[in-house]
Coordinates of C-alpha atoms and ligand atoms in Angstrom, one line a residue:
X1 CA -26.1 86.4 28.2
X2 CA -22.5 85.6 28.8
X3 CA -22.8 85.3 32.5
X4 CA -25.3 82.5 31.8
X5 CA -23.2 80.6 29.4
X6 CA -20.4 80.9 32.0
X7 CA -22.6 79.5 34.4
X8 CA -23.8 76.8 32.5
X9 CA -20.1 75.5 31.6
X10 CA -19.5 75.9 35.2
X11 CA -22.5 73.5 35.9
X12 CA -21.9 71.2 33.0
X13 CA -17.8 70.9 34.3
X14 CA -19.0 70.2 37.9
X15 CA -21.8 67.1 36.7
X16 CA -19.0 65.8 34.7
X17 CA -16.3 65.7 37.4
X18 CA -19.3 64.2 39.7
X19 CA -20.1 61.3 37.4
X20 CA -16.2 60.5 36.7
X21 CA -15.5 60.5 40.5
X22 CA -18.5 58.1 41.0
X23 CA -17.4 55.9 38.4
X24 CA -13.9 55.5 39.5
X25 CA -15.1 55.3 43.0
X26 CA -17.6 52.4 42.0
X27 CA -15.2 50.7 39.8
X28 CA -12.5 50.2 42.1
X29 CA -14.1 47.8 44.4
X30 CA -16.5 44.6 43.4
X31 CA -17.0 43.4 47.5
X32 CA -16.8 44.7 50.8
X33 CA -15.0 42.3 52.9
X34 CA -14.7 41.4 56.7
X35 CA -12.4 38.6 58.7
X36 CA -14.4 35.8 60.4
X37 CA -12.9 34.1 63.3
X38 CA -14.2 31.0 65.4
X39 CA -14.4 31.1 69.0
X40 CA -14.3 28.2 71.0
X41 CA -14.7 29.7 74.5
X42 CA -18.5 29.9 74.9
X43 CA -21.0 27.1 75.3
X44 CA -20.8 26.2 71.7
X45 CA -18.4 26.7 69.0
X46 CA -19.5 30.5 67.4
X47 CA -18.4 32.7 64.7
X48 CA -17.8 36.4 64.6
X49 CA -17.1 39.0 62.1
X50 CA -15.3 42.2 62.8
X51 CA -16.7 45.6 61.5
X52 CA -16.5 48.6 62.3
X53 CA -19.5 50.8 64.1
X54 CA -19.9 54.4 64.0
X55 CA -20.5 56.9 66.1
X56 CA -18.3 55.5 69.0
X57 CA -16.6 57.0 72.0
X58 CA -14.6 54.2 72.3
X59 CA -10.7 53.6 71.3
X60 CA -11.2 50.9 68.6
X61 CA -14.2 51.6 66.4
X62 CA -14.0 47.7 65.5
X63 CA -16.8 45.3 66.9
X64 CA -17.3 41.5 66.8
X65 CA -20.4 40.3 66.0
X66 CA -22.0 36.7 65.7
X67 CA -22.5 35.5 62.4
X68 CA -26.2 34.8 62.4
X69 CA -27.9 34.1 59.4
X70 CA -31.2 33.6 60.7
X71 CA -31.4 36.6 62.6
X72 CA -33.9 39.3 61.6
X73 CA -31.9 42.4 62.5
X74 CA -28.7 43.3 64.1
X75 CA -27.8 44.3 67.7
X76 CA -25.1 45.0 69.6
X77 CA -23.7 46.8 73.2
X78 CA -24.2 50.2 72.7
X79 CA -26.9 52.8 74.1
X80 CA -29.5 55.0 72.2
X81 CA -29.3 58.9 72.7
X82 CA -31.8 61.5 71.8
X83 CA -28.9 64.0 72.1
X84 CA -26.1 63.3 69.9
X85 CA -24.1 66.5 70.5
X86 CA -20.5 65.9 70.7
X87 CA -19.4 65.1 74.2
X88 CA -22.9 64.0 75.4
X89 CA -22.0 60.4 74.8
X90 CA -20.7 58.6 78.1
X91 CA -17.2 57.5 77.6
X92 CA -16.3 54.3 76.2
X93 CA -19.8 53.5 75.3
X94 CA -21.1 53.2 71.6
X95 CA -23.8 55.6 71.3
X96 CA -26.6 55.8 68.3
X97 CA -29.5 57.8 67.7
X98 CA -33.0 56.4 68.8
X99 CA -35.6 55.5 66.6
X100 CA -38.8 56.5 68.2
X101 CA -41.9 54.6 69.3
X102 CA -44.2 56.7 66.6
X103 CA -41.9 56.3 63.6
X104 CA -42.8 54.0 60.9
X105 CA -39.7 51.7 61.5
X106 CA -41.0 50.9 64.9
X107 CA -44.2 49.5 64.3
X108 CA -42.4 48.0 61.2
X109 CA -40.0 46.2 63.2
X110 CA -41.9 45.2 65.8
X111 CA -45.0 43.8 63.7
X112 CA -43.2 42.4 61.1
X113 CA -39.6 41.8 61.1
X114 CA -38.9 40.9 64.7
X115 CA -37.4 37.5 66.0
X116 CA -40.5 34.9 65.8
X117 CA -39.5 32.6 69.4
X118 CA -42.1 31.5 72.0
X119 CA -39.9 32.6 74.9
X120 CA -40.3 36.2 73.9
X121 CA -43.3 38.2 74.7
X122 CA -45.6 39.2 72.5
X123 CA -45.0 42.5 70.3
X124 CA -48.4 44.1 70.3
X125 CA -48.9 47.9 68.8
X126 CA -46.9 49.9 70.5
X127 CA -48.6 53.3 70.0
X128 CA -52.0 51.3 71.4
X129 CA -50.0 50.1 74.7
X130 CA -47.6 52.8 75.2
X131 CA -49.1 56.0 76.4
X132 CA -46.8 58.4 77.7
X133 CA -44.4 60.9 76.7
X134 CA -43.9 60.2 73.1
X135 CA -41.0 62.7 72.3
X136 CA -38.8 60.4 74.7
X137 CA -40.6 57.0 73.8
X138 CA -37.7 54.6 72.6
X139 CA -38.6 51.6 70.6
X140 CA -38.2 48.6 72.3
X141 CA -37.6 45.3 70.4
X142 CA -37.3 41.5 71.2
X143 CA -34.1 40.2 70.6
X144 CA -33.1 36.4 71.5
X145 CA -30.0 35.5 72.9
X146 CA -28.3 32.7 70.0
X147 CA -26.3 31.3 73.0
X148 CA -28.9 30.8 75.6
X149 CA -32.2 31.0 73.7
X150 CA -33.5 33.7 76.1
X151 CA -35.3 36.6 75.1
X152 CA -34.0 39.7 75.7
X153 CA -35.2 43.6 74.9
X154 CA -33.1 45.8 73.0
X155 CA -34.2 49.4 71.9
X156 CA -34.1 50.3 68.2
X157 CA -31.7 52.8 66.6
X158 CA -29.9 54.4 63.3
X159 CA -27.0 52.6 62.9
X160 CA -24.2 52.3 60.8
X161 CA -21.6 49.9 59.8
X162 CA -18.5 49.5 58.2
X163 CA -16.4 47.1 56.2
X164 CA -13.0 47.3 54.1
X165 CA -14.0 47.2 50.1
X166 CA -11.9 44.7 47.9
X167 CA -11.8 43.6 44.4
X168 CA -12.0 39.8 45.8
X169 CA -8.1 39.6 46.0
X170 CA -6.8 42.2 48.3
X171 CA -8.5 44.7 50.9
X172 CA -8.7 48.7 50.1
X173 CA -8.4 51.2 52.9
X174 CA -12.2 52.4 51.2
X175 CA -15.1 51.9 53.4
X176 CA -18.8 50.6 52.2
X177 CA -21.4 50.1 55.0
X178 CA -24.9 50.1 55.4
X179 CA -26.9 52.2 57.9
X180 CA -29.7 49.7 58.8
X181 CA -32.3 50.2 61.8
X182 CA -30.4 48.0 64.1
X183 CA -30.8 47.6 68.0
X184 CA -28.8 48.3 71.6
X185 CA -28.8 45.8 74.3
X186 CA -27.0 46.3 77.6
X187 CA -23.6 44.4 78.1
X188 CA -25.3 41.9 80.4
X189 CA -26.9 40.6 77.4
X190 CA -23.8 39.4 76.1
X191 CA -22.4 37.8 78.9
X192 CA -22.4 34.2 77.6
X193 CA -21.2 35.1 74.5
X194 CA -17.4 34.6 73.5
X195 CA -14.9 37.0 75.0
X196 CA -14.8 40.4 73.0
X197 CA -17.9 39.6 71.0
X198 CA -20.5 42.3 71.4
X199 CA -23.1 41.9 69.2
X200 CA -25.4 39.6 66.7
X201 CA -24.9 40.4 63.0
X202 CA -28.1 39.5 61.0
X203 CA -27.4 38.2 57.5
X204 CA -31.2 37.0 57.0
X205 CA -33.2 37.9 54.1
X206 CA -35.0 40.3 56.1
X207 CA -35.1 43.9 55.1
X208 CA -33.4 44.7 58.3
X209 CA -30.7 42.6 58.2
X210 CA -27.2 43.8 56.4
X211 CA -27.3 41.8 53.0
X212 CA -30.4 43.9 51.8
X213 CA -29.1 47.4 53.7
X214 CA -25.2 47.4 51.6
X215 CA -24.8 49.9 48.9
X216 CA -26.6 48.7 46.0
X217 CA -23.6 47.1 43.7
X218 CA -23.1 45.0 46.9
X219 CA -26.7 44.4 48.2
X220 CA -28.1 41.0 48.6
X221 CA -25.1 38.8 48.2
X222 CA -23.4 37.3 50.9
X223 CA -20.3 35.1 50.7
X224 CA -19.7 33.4 53.9
X225 CA -16.5 31.2 54.5
X226 CA -15.6 29.8 58.0
X227 CA -12.5 28.9 59.2
X228 CA -12.0 25.6 61.4
X229 CA -9.5 26.9 63.8
X230 CA -9.5 29.9 66.3
X231 CA -6.0 30.6 64.8
X232 CA -7.3 31.2 61.3
X233 CA -9.4 33.8 59.8
X234 CA -11.9 33.2 57.4
X235 CA -13.7 35.6 55.5
X236 CA -16.9 37.2 54.6
X237 CA -17.8 39.3 51.7
X238 CA -20.9 41.0 50.5
X239 CA -20.9 41.7 46.4
X240 CA -21.5 39.0 43.8
X241 CA -17.5 38.5 43.3
X242 CA -15.1 37.7 42.0
X243 CA -13.5 36.4 45.3
X244 CA -9.6 34.7 45.4
X245 CA -8.1 32.5 47.8
X246 CA -4.6 31.7 47.9
X247 CA -2.7 30.0 46.7
X248 CA -4.7 30.0 43.6
X249 CA -4.5 34.0 43.3
X250 CA -6.0 33.7 39.9
X251 CA -8.8 31.2 40.0
X252 CA -12.2 32.7 40.7
X253 CA -13.6 30.6 43.7
X254 CA -17.1 31.0 41.5
X255 CA -15.8 28.8 39.3
X256 CA -15.6 25.8 42.3
X257 CA -19.7 26.4 43.2
X258 CA -22.4 24.2 42.6
X259 CA -25.9 25.6 43.1
X260 CA -29.3 24.8 44.5
X261 CA -32.5 27.0 45.0
X262 CA -33.0 28.6 48.5
X263 CA -36.5 28.1 49.7
X264 CA -38.9 30.5 51.8
X265 CA -40.3 29.1 54.8
X266 CA -42.9 30.9 56.7
X267 CA -42.2 32.9 59.9
X268 CA -38.5 32.7 59.0
X269 CA -35.9 35.1 57.8
X270 CA -33.6 32.1 57.7
X271 CA -32.4 29.9 54.9
X272 CA -33.4 26.8 53.5
X273 CA -32.9 24.1 50.8
X274 CA -34.4 21.0 49.5
X275 CA -32.7 17.6 50.1
X276 CA -33.9 14.6 48.4
X277 CA -31.5 12.0 50.1
X278 CA -28.5 11.3 52.0
X279 CA -25.9 9.0 50.0
X280 CA -23.5 7.2 51.8
X281 CA -21.0 4.8 49.4
X282 CA -23.9 4.7 47.1
X283 CA -26.6 3.9 49.4
X284 CA -29.5 6.3 49.9
X285 CA -31.0 7.2 53.1
X286 CA -34.2 8.4 52.0
X287 CA -35.6 11.5 53.0
X288 CA -39.6 12.0 53.8
X289 CA -40.9 14.5 50.7
X290 CA -40.8 18.1 51.8
X291 CA -38.7 17.8 54.5
X292 CA -37.6 21.2 55.4
X293 CA -33.4 21.7 55.4
X294 CA -32.7 24.7 57.3
X295 CA -28.6 26.4 57.7
X296 CA -27.4 27.6 60.5
X297 CA -24.5 29.6 61.7
X298 CA -25.5 29.1 65.2
X299 CA -26.1 25.2 65.3
X300 CA -22.8 23.6 65.6
X301 CA -23.4 20.1 64.4
X302 CA -25.9 18.7 61.7
X303 CA -29.3 17.5 63.3
X304 CA -31.3 15.0 61.8
X305 CA -34.8 14.2 62.9
X306 CA -34.6 10.8 64.5
X307 CA -35.9 8.8 61.8
X308 CA -33.2 10.3 59.4
X309 CA -30.5 9.8 61.8
X310 CA -30.7 6.3 62.6
X311 CA -30.8 5.7 59.0
X312 CA -27.5 7.6 58.7
X313 CA -25.8 6.0 61.8
X314 CA -26.8 2.5 60.5
X315 CA -25.1 3.2 57.2
X316 CA -22.2 5.0 58.5
X317 CA -21.4 2.1 60.9
X318 CA -21.5 -0.4 58.5
X319 CA -19.4 1.3 56.1
X320 CA -16.7 2.1 58.4
X321 CA -16.5 -1.4 60.2
X322 CA -13.0 -1.9 59.7
X323 CA -12.2 1.3 62.0
X324 CA -11.9 0.8 65.8
X325 CA -14.9 2.0 67.7
X326 CA -15.0 4.2 70.9
X327 CA -17.3 4.8 73.6
X328 CA -19.7 7.6 72.3
X329 CA -18.9 10.9 73.6
X330 CA -22.2 12.8 73.8
X331 CA -24.1 14.3 72.0
X332 CA -22.5 12.1 69.3
X333 CA -23.4 8.5 68.8
X334 CA -20.6 7.0 66.6
X335 CA -17.3 7.2 67.5
X336 CA -13.9 6.1 66.6
X337 CA -10.9 5.3 68.3
X338 CA -7.7 7.5 66.6
X339 CA -4.7 6.2 68.5
X340 CA -3.1 5.2 65.4
X341 CA -3.8 7.8 62.6
X342 CA -6.0 10.3 61.3
X343 CA -9.5 8.7 60.1
X344 CA -10.4 9.0 56.6
X345 CA -13.9 7.9 56.0
X346 CA -16.5 7.8 53.2
X347 CA -18.3 11.0 52.1
X348 CA -21.8 11.9 52.9
X349 CA -23.5 13.4 50.0
X350 CA -26.6 15.8 50.6
X351 CA -28.5 14.8 47.2
X352 CA -30.1 18.0 46.0
X353 CA -32.7 18.9 43.3
X354 CA -31.5 18.7 39.6
X355 CA -28.9 16.1 40.4
X356 CA -26.5 18.5 42.2
X357 CA -24.8 17.2 45.5
X358 CA -23.2 18.6 48.8
X359 CA -20.1 16.4 49.6
X360 CA -19.5 16.2 53.3
X361 CA -16.0 14.5 53.5
X362 CA -14.0 13.5 56.3
X363 CA -13.1 17.3 57.4
X364 CA -16.5 18.2 57.7
X365 CA -18.2 14.9 59.0
X366 CA -15.3 13.7 61.9
X367 CA -14.8 15.9 64.6
X368 CA -11.5 15.2 66.7
X369 CA -12.9 15.1 70.3
X370 CA -9.3 14.3 71.8
X371 CA -5.9 12.9 70.9
X372 CA -7.9 9.2 71.1
X373 CA -11.3 9.8 70.3
X374 CA -13.0 10.8 67.1
X375 CA -17.0 11.3 66.2
X376 CA -19.2 11.3 63.6
X377 CA -20.4 15.3 64.0
X378 CA -24.2 14.7 63.6
X379 CA -26.6 14.8 66.2
X380 CA -30.2 13.3 67.0
X381 CA -32.7 16.0 67.1
X382 CA -35.5 13.9 68.4
X383 CA -38.3 12.3 66.9
X384 CA -40.4 15.2 66.0
X385 CA -37.5 18.1 65.5
X386 CA -38.7 20.7 63.1
X387 CA -37.2 21.7 60.9
X388 CA -36.1 17.7 60.2
X389 CA -32.5 18.8 58.8
X390 CA -30.6 21.7 60.2
X391 CA -27.1 21.7 58.6
X392 CA -24.6 23.1 61.4
X393 CA -21.5 24.9 61.0
X394 CA -18.8 21.9 61.5
X395 CA -20.0 20.8 58.3
X396 CA -19.5 24.5 57.0
X397 CA -16.1 24.8 57.9
X398 CA -13.7 25.5 54.7
X399 CA -16.9 25.4 52.5
X400 CA -17.6 28.6 50.4
X401 CA -21.1 29.5 50.4
X402 CA -22.4 32.1 48.4
X403 CA -26.4 33.4 49.1
X404 CA -27.5 35.0 46.1
X405 CA -31.2 36.5 47.7
X406 CA -31.6 38.1 44.4
X407 CA -32.2 35.1 42.4
X408 CA -32.8 33.1 45.8
X409 CA -29.8 30.7 44.8
X410 CA -27.5 29.0 47.4
X411 CA -23.9 28.4 45.5
X412 CA -21.7 26.2 47.4
X413 CA -18.3 24.8 47.0
X414 CA -18.1 21.5 49.4
X415 CA -14.9 21.0 51.0
X416 CA -12.3 23.8 49.8
X417 CA -9.6 21.2 51.2
X418 CA -10.4 19.1 47.4
X419 CA -8.9 22.3 46.0
X420 CA -5.8 22.8 48.4
X421 CA -7.3 25.8 49.6
X422 CA -9.1 26.7 53.0
X423 CA -11.2 29.9 54.1
X424 CA -8.2 31.3 56.0
X425 CA -6.5 31.9 52.8
X426 CA -7.6 35.3 51.8
X427 CA -5.2 37.7 51.7
X428 CA -6.2 40.6 53.9
X429 CA -3.0 42.4 53.1
X430 CA -3.9 45.9 52.8
X431 CA -3.6 47.7 49.6
X432 CA -3.5 51.3 49.6
Ligands
LIG501 C1 -50.8 51.1 65.5 O1 -51.8 51.7 65.8 C2 -51.7 53.2 65.3 C3 -52.5 54.4 66.2 O2 -53.6 53.3 66.8 C4 -52.7 52.7 64.3 O3 -52.5 54.2 63.5 C5 -51.8 52.1 63.1 O4 -52.4 51.3 62.3 C6 -51.7 50.5 64.0 N1 -50.7 49.6 63.2 C7 -50.9 48.5 63.3 C8 -49.8 47.3 62.3 O5 -51.9 47.7 63.9
LIG502 C1 -9.7 47.8 57.0 O1 -8.6 47.0 57.3 C2 -7.7 47.6 58.3 C3 -6.0 46.6 57.8 O2 -6.8 45.3 58.0 C4 -8.1 47.1 59.4 O3 -6.9 48.2 60.4 C5 -9.3 48.3 59.9 O4 -10.0 48.3 60.8 C6 -10.4 47.6 58.6 N1 -11.6 48.3 58.9 C7 -12.9 47.7 59.2 C8 -13.9 49.0 58.8 O5 -12.7 47.0 59.3
LIG503 C1 -10.3 40.7 74.3 O1 -9.8 41.9 73.9 C2 -8.7 42.6 74.8 C3 -8.4 43.9 74.7 O2 -8.5 44.3 73.0 C4 -7.7 41.8 74.4 O3 -6.5 42.0 75.6 C5 -7.7 40.1 74.6 O4 -6.7 39.4 74.0 C6 -9.2 39.6 73.7 N1 -9.2 38.2 74.0 C7 -9.5 37.7 72.9 C8 -10.1 36.1 74.0 O5 -9.9 37.7 71.9
LIG504 C1 -28.4 36.4 39.0 O1 -28.9 35.8 38.0 C2 -28.4 36.6 37.0 C3 -29.2 36.1 35.4 O2 -28.7 35.0 35.2 C4 -27.4 36.9 36.7 O3 -27.1 37.8 35.7 C5 -26.9 37.6 37.8 O4 -25.5 37.9 37.9 C6 -27.2 36.9 39.0 N1 -26.7 37.5 40.4 C7 -25.8 37.1 41.0 C8 -25.5 37.8 42.4 O5 -24.8 35.9 40.8
LIG505 C1 -45.2 17.8 49.3 O1 -45.8 19.5 48.9 C2 -46.3 19.3 47.5 C3 -46.7 20.9 47.3 O2 -46.9 21.9 48.7 C4 -47.9 18.9 48.1 O3 -48.6 18.8 46.8 C5 -47.7 17.4 48.3 O4 -48.8 16.6 48.7 C6 -46.4 17.2 49.7 N1 -45.9 15.7 49.7 C7 -46.0 15.3 51.0 C8 -45.8 14.2 51.0 O5 -46.4 16.1 51.8
LIG506 C1 -0.9 39.5 49.1 O1 -1.2 40.6 48.8 C2 -0.2 41.6 49.0 C3 -0.6 43.0 48.2 O2 -1.3 43.2 47.0 C4 0.8 41.1 48.0 O3 2.1 42.1 47.5 C5 1.3 39.5 48.5 O4 2.1 39.0 47.4 C6 0.0 38.7 48.4 N1 0.6 37.6 49.0 C7 0.3 36.6 48.5 C8 0.8 35.4 49.2 O5 0.3 36.3 47.4

């Protein structure tokens, strides 16, 4: 009897200590955080996030992934292995465990959560098309290269990705991460990528993308703040906030945010919103009803279907008549001579449901091409482009975007410059 009582006390004490430990751990951070870089050494400007991958057999566990809010899954330079004994991974190679063709995840990803792209071969039910040695059948999946648009094959794996934790103000040493099924591709798949970028991180609403796979307190909320220069470091958070940017170390960025519903679109795990019209100096350019507007972290500039584009260009050239025009530089059609001073142009407002608006001010509308020429950074997508509006990364720079997948809401700041801060103002100082 005495023994049983003693045992019970030990068990209770253990449970108590265990719960304390979990709650202390859970309270100390409210987000996972990672630095974001802008790259200008590929065919178009691209943005990466740095996270650590594991298991690794390389000196630095950190790896740079292109940020793709449309990608259904994450893929990077690694190899899949059946045998994960210590020492079995070739040196200087990231190794992960394979998903076999027989496993549920293989069929699930191949039939429902892979890239939908006309350049990819159809992904049939593998178990009916791939006879052979079941034990060592690794699961192939299609992946689309966001730089070239070509389709590659990658092998599905069991991955591990880790980020530093944060309270929204500083970076903690503790890690929080995810164990999604991602995929391994050979280094040749990344040849067209910016230097040192060896993967694509899927940030879409797919169950195989990162937001869904984070630790539950951080799940399904992604905040993205893209920097405007390669020398500046932007920030990405998982978790509902708060978030702080210097110098206002006590103002939660969420207080700057407006919101609009995120819409679903068939055949895509990406993010869509509804734009009712585009307003420039009180005059609206109509956007036909039910026009689809997609958000893209791969398209460098906002692309408009020709009918909408022409309306915007006509109105914008009218309100900037006093500026000296310059010969257009492709892909832009409205350029200005800036030999005198920096340009200041009227805002372009995306008018959204419920009277909300996303304001695109000069820093996000005018791209400086050379010391003499600056252009309106909107591109003509062609007469039949679908989606009719794609909002691209130049318009996201120094804007804080919070994708709340739980509530299907996009929260957005418009330019942070109006608040005297930028995406490069997160304090990455490590707090032990
Ligand atoms: C794939 O094939 C297997 C075996 O033939 C079958 O059990 C399974 O239902 C099929 N799955 C789909 C999605 O067609
Ligand atoms: C966490 O932050 C430290 C300091 O910035 C950095 O050295 C480390 O690589 C980060 N870890 C991850 C997983 O990003
Ligand atoms: C790529 O990584 C190498 C080795 O870490 C480093 O020396 C080089 O500066 C990096 N290049 C870029 C463009 O970041
Ligand atoms: C989603 O909405 C609920 C109810 O309004 C709110 O409590 C919750 O904080 C929201 N989620 C996020 C991530 O903001
Ligand atoms: C827009 O979509 C709604 C609901 O799907 C539909 O009832 C309406 O006819 C559509 N309008 C146009 C102009 O296509
Ligand atoms: C950044 O964070 C560190 C650690 O908390 C702090 O000492 C430092 O003052 C912060 N920097 C600024 C500019 O507030």
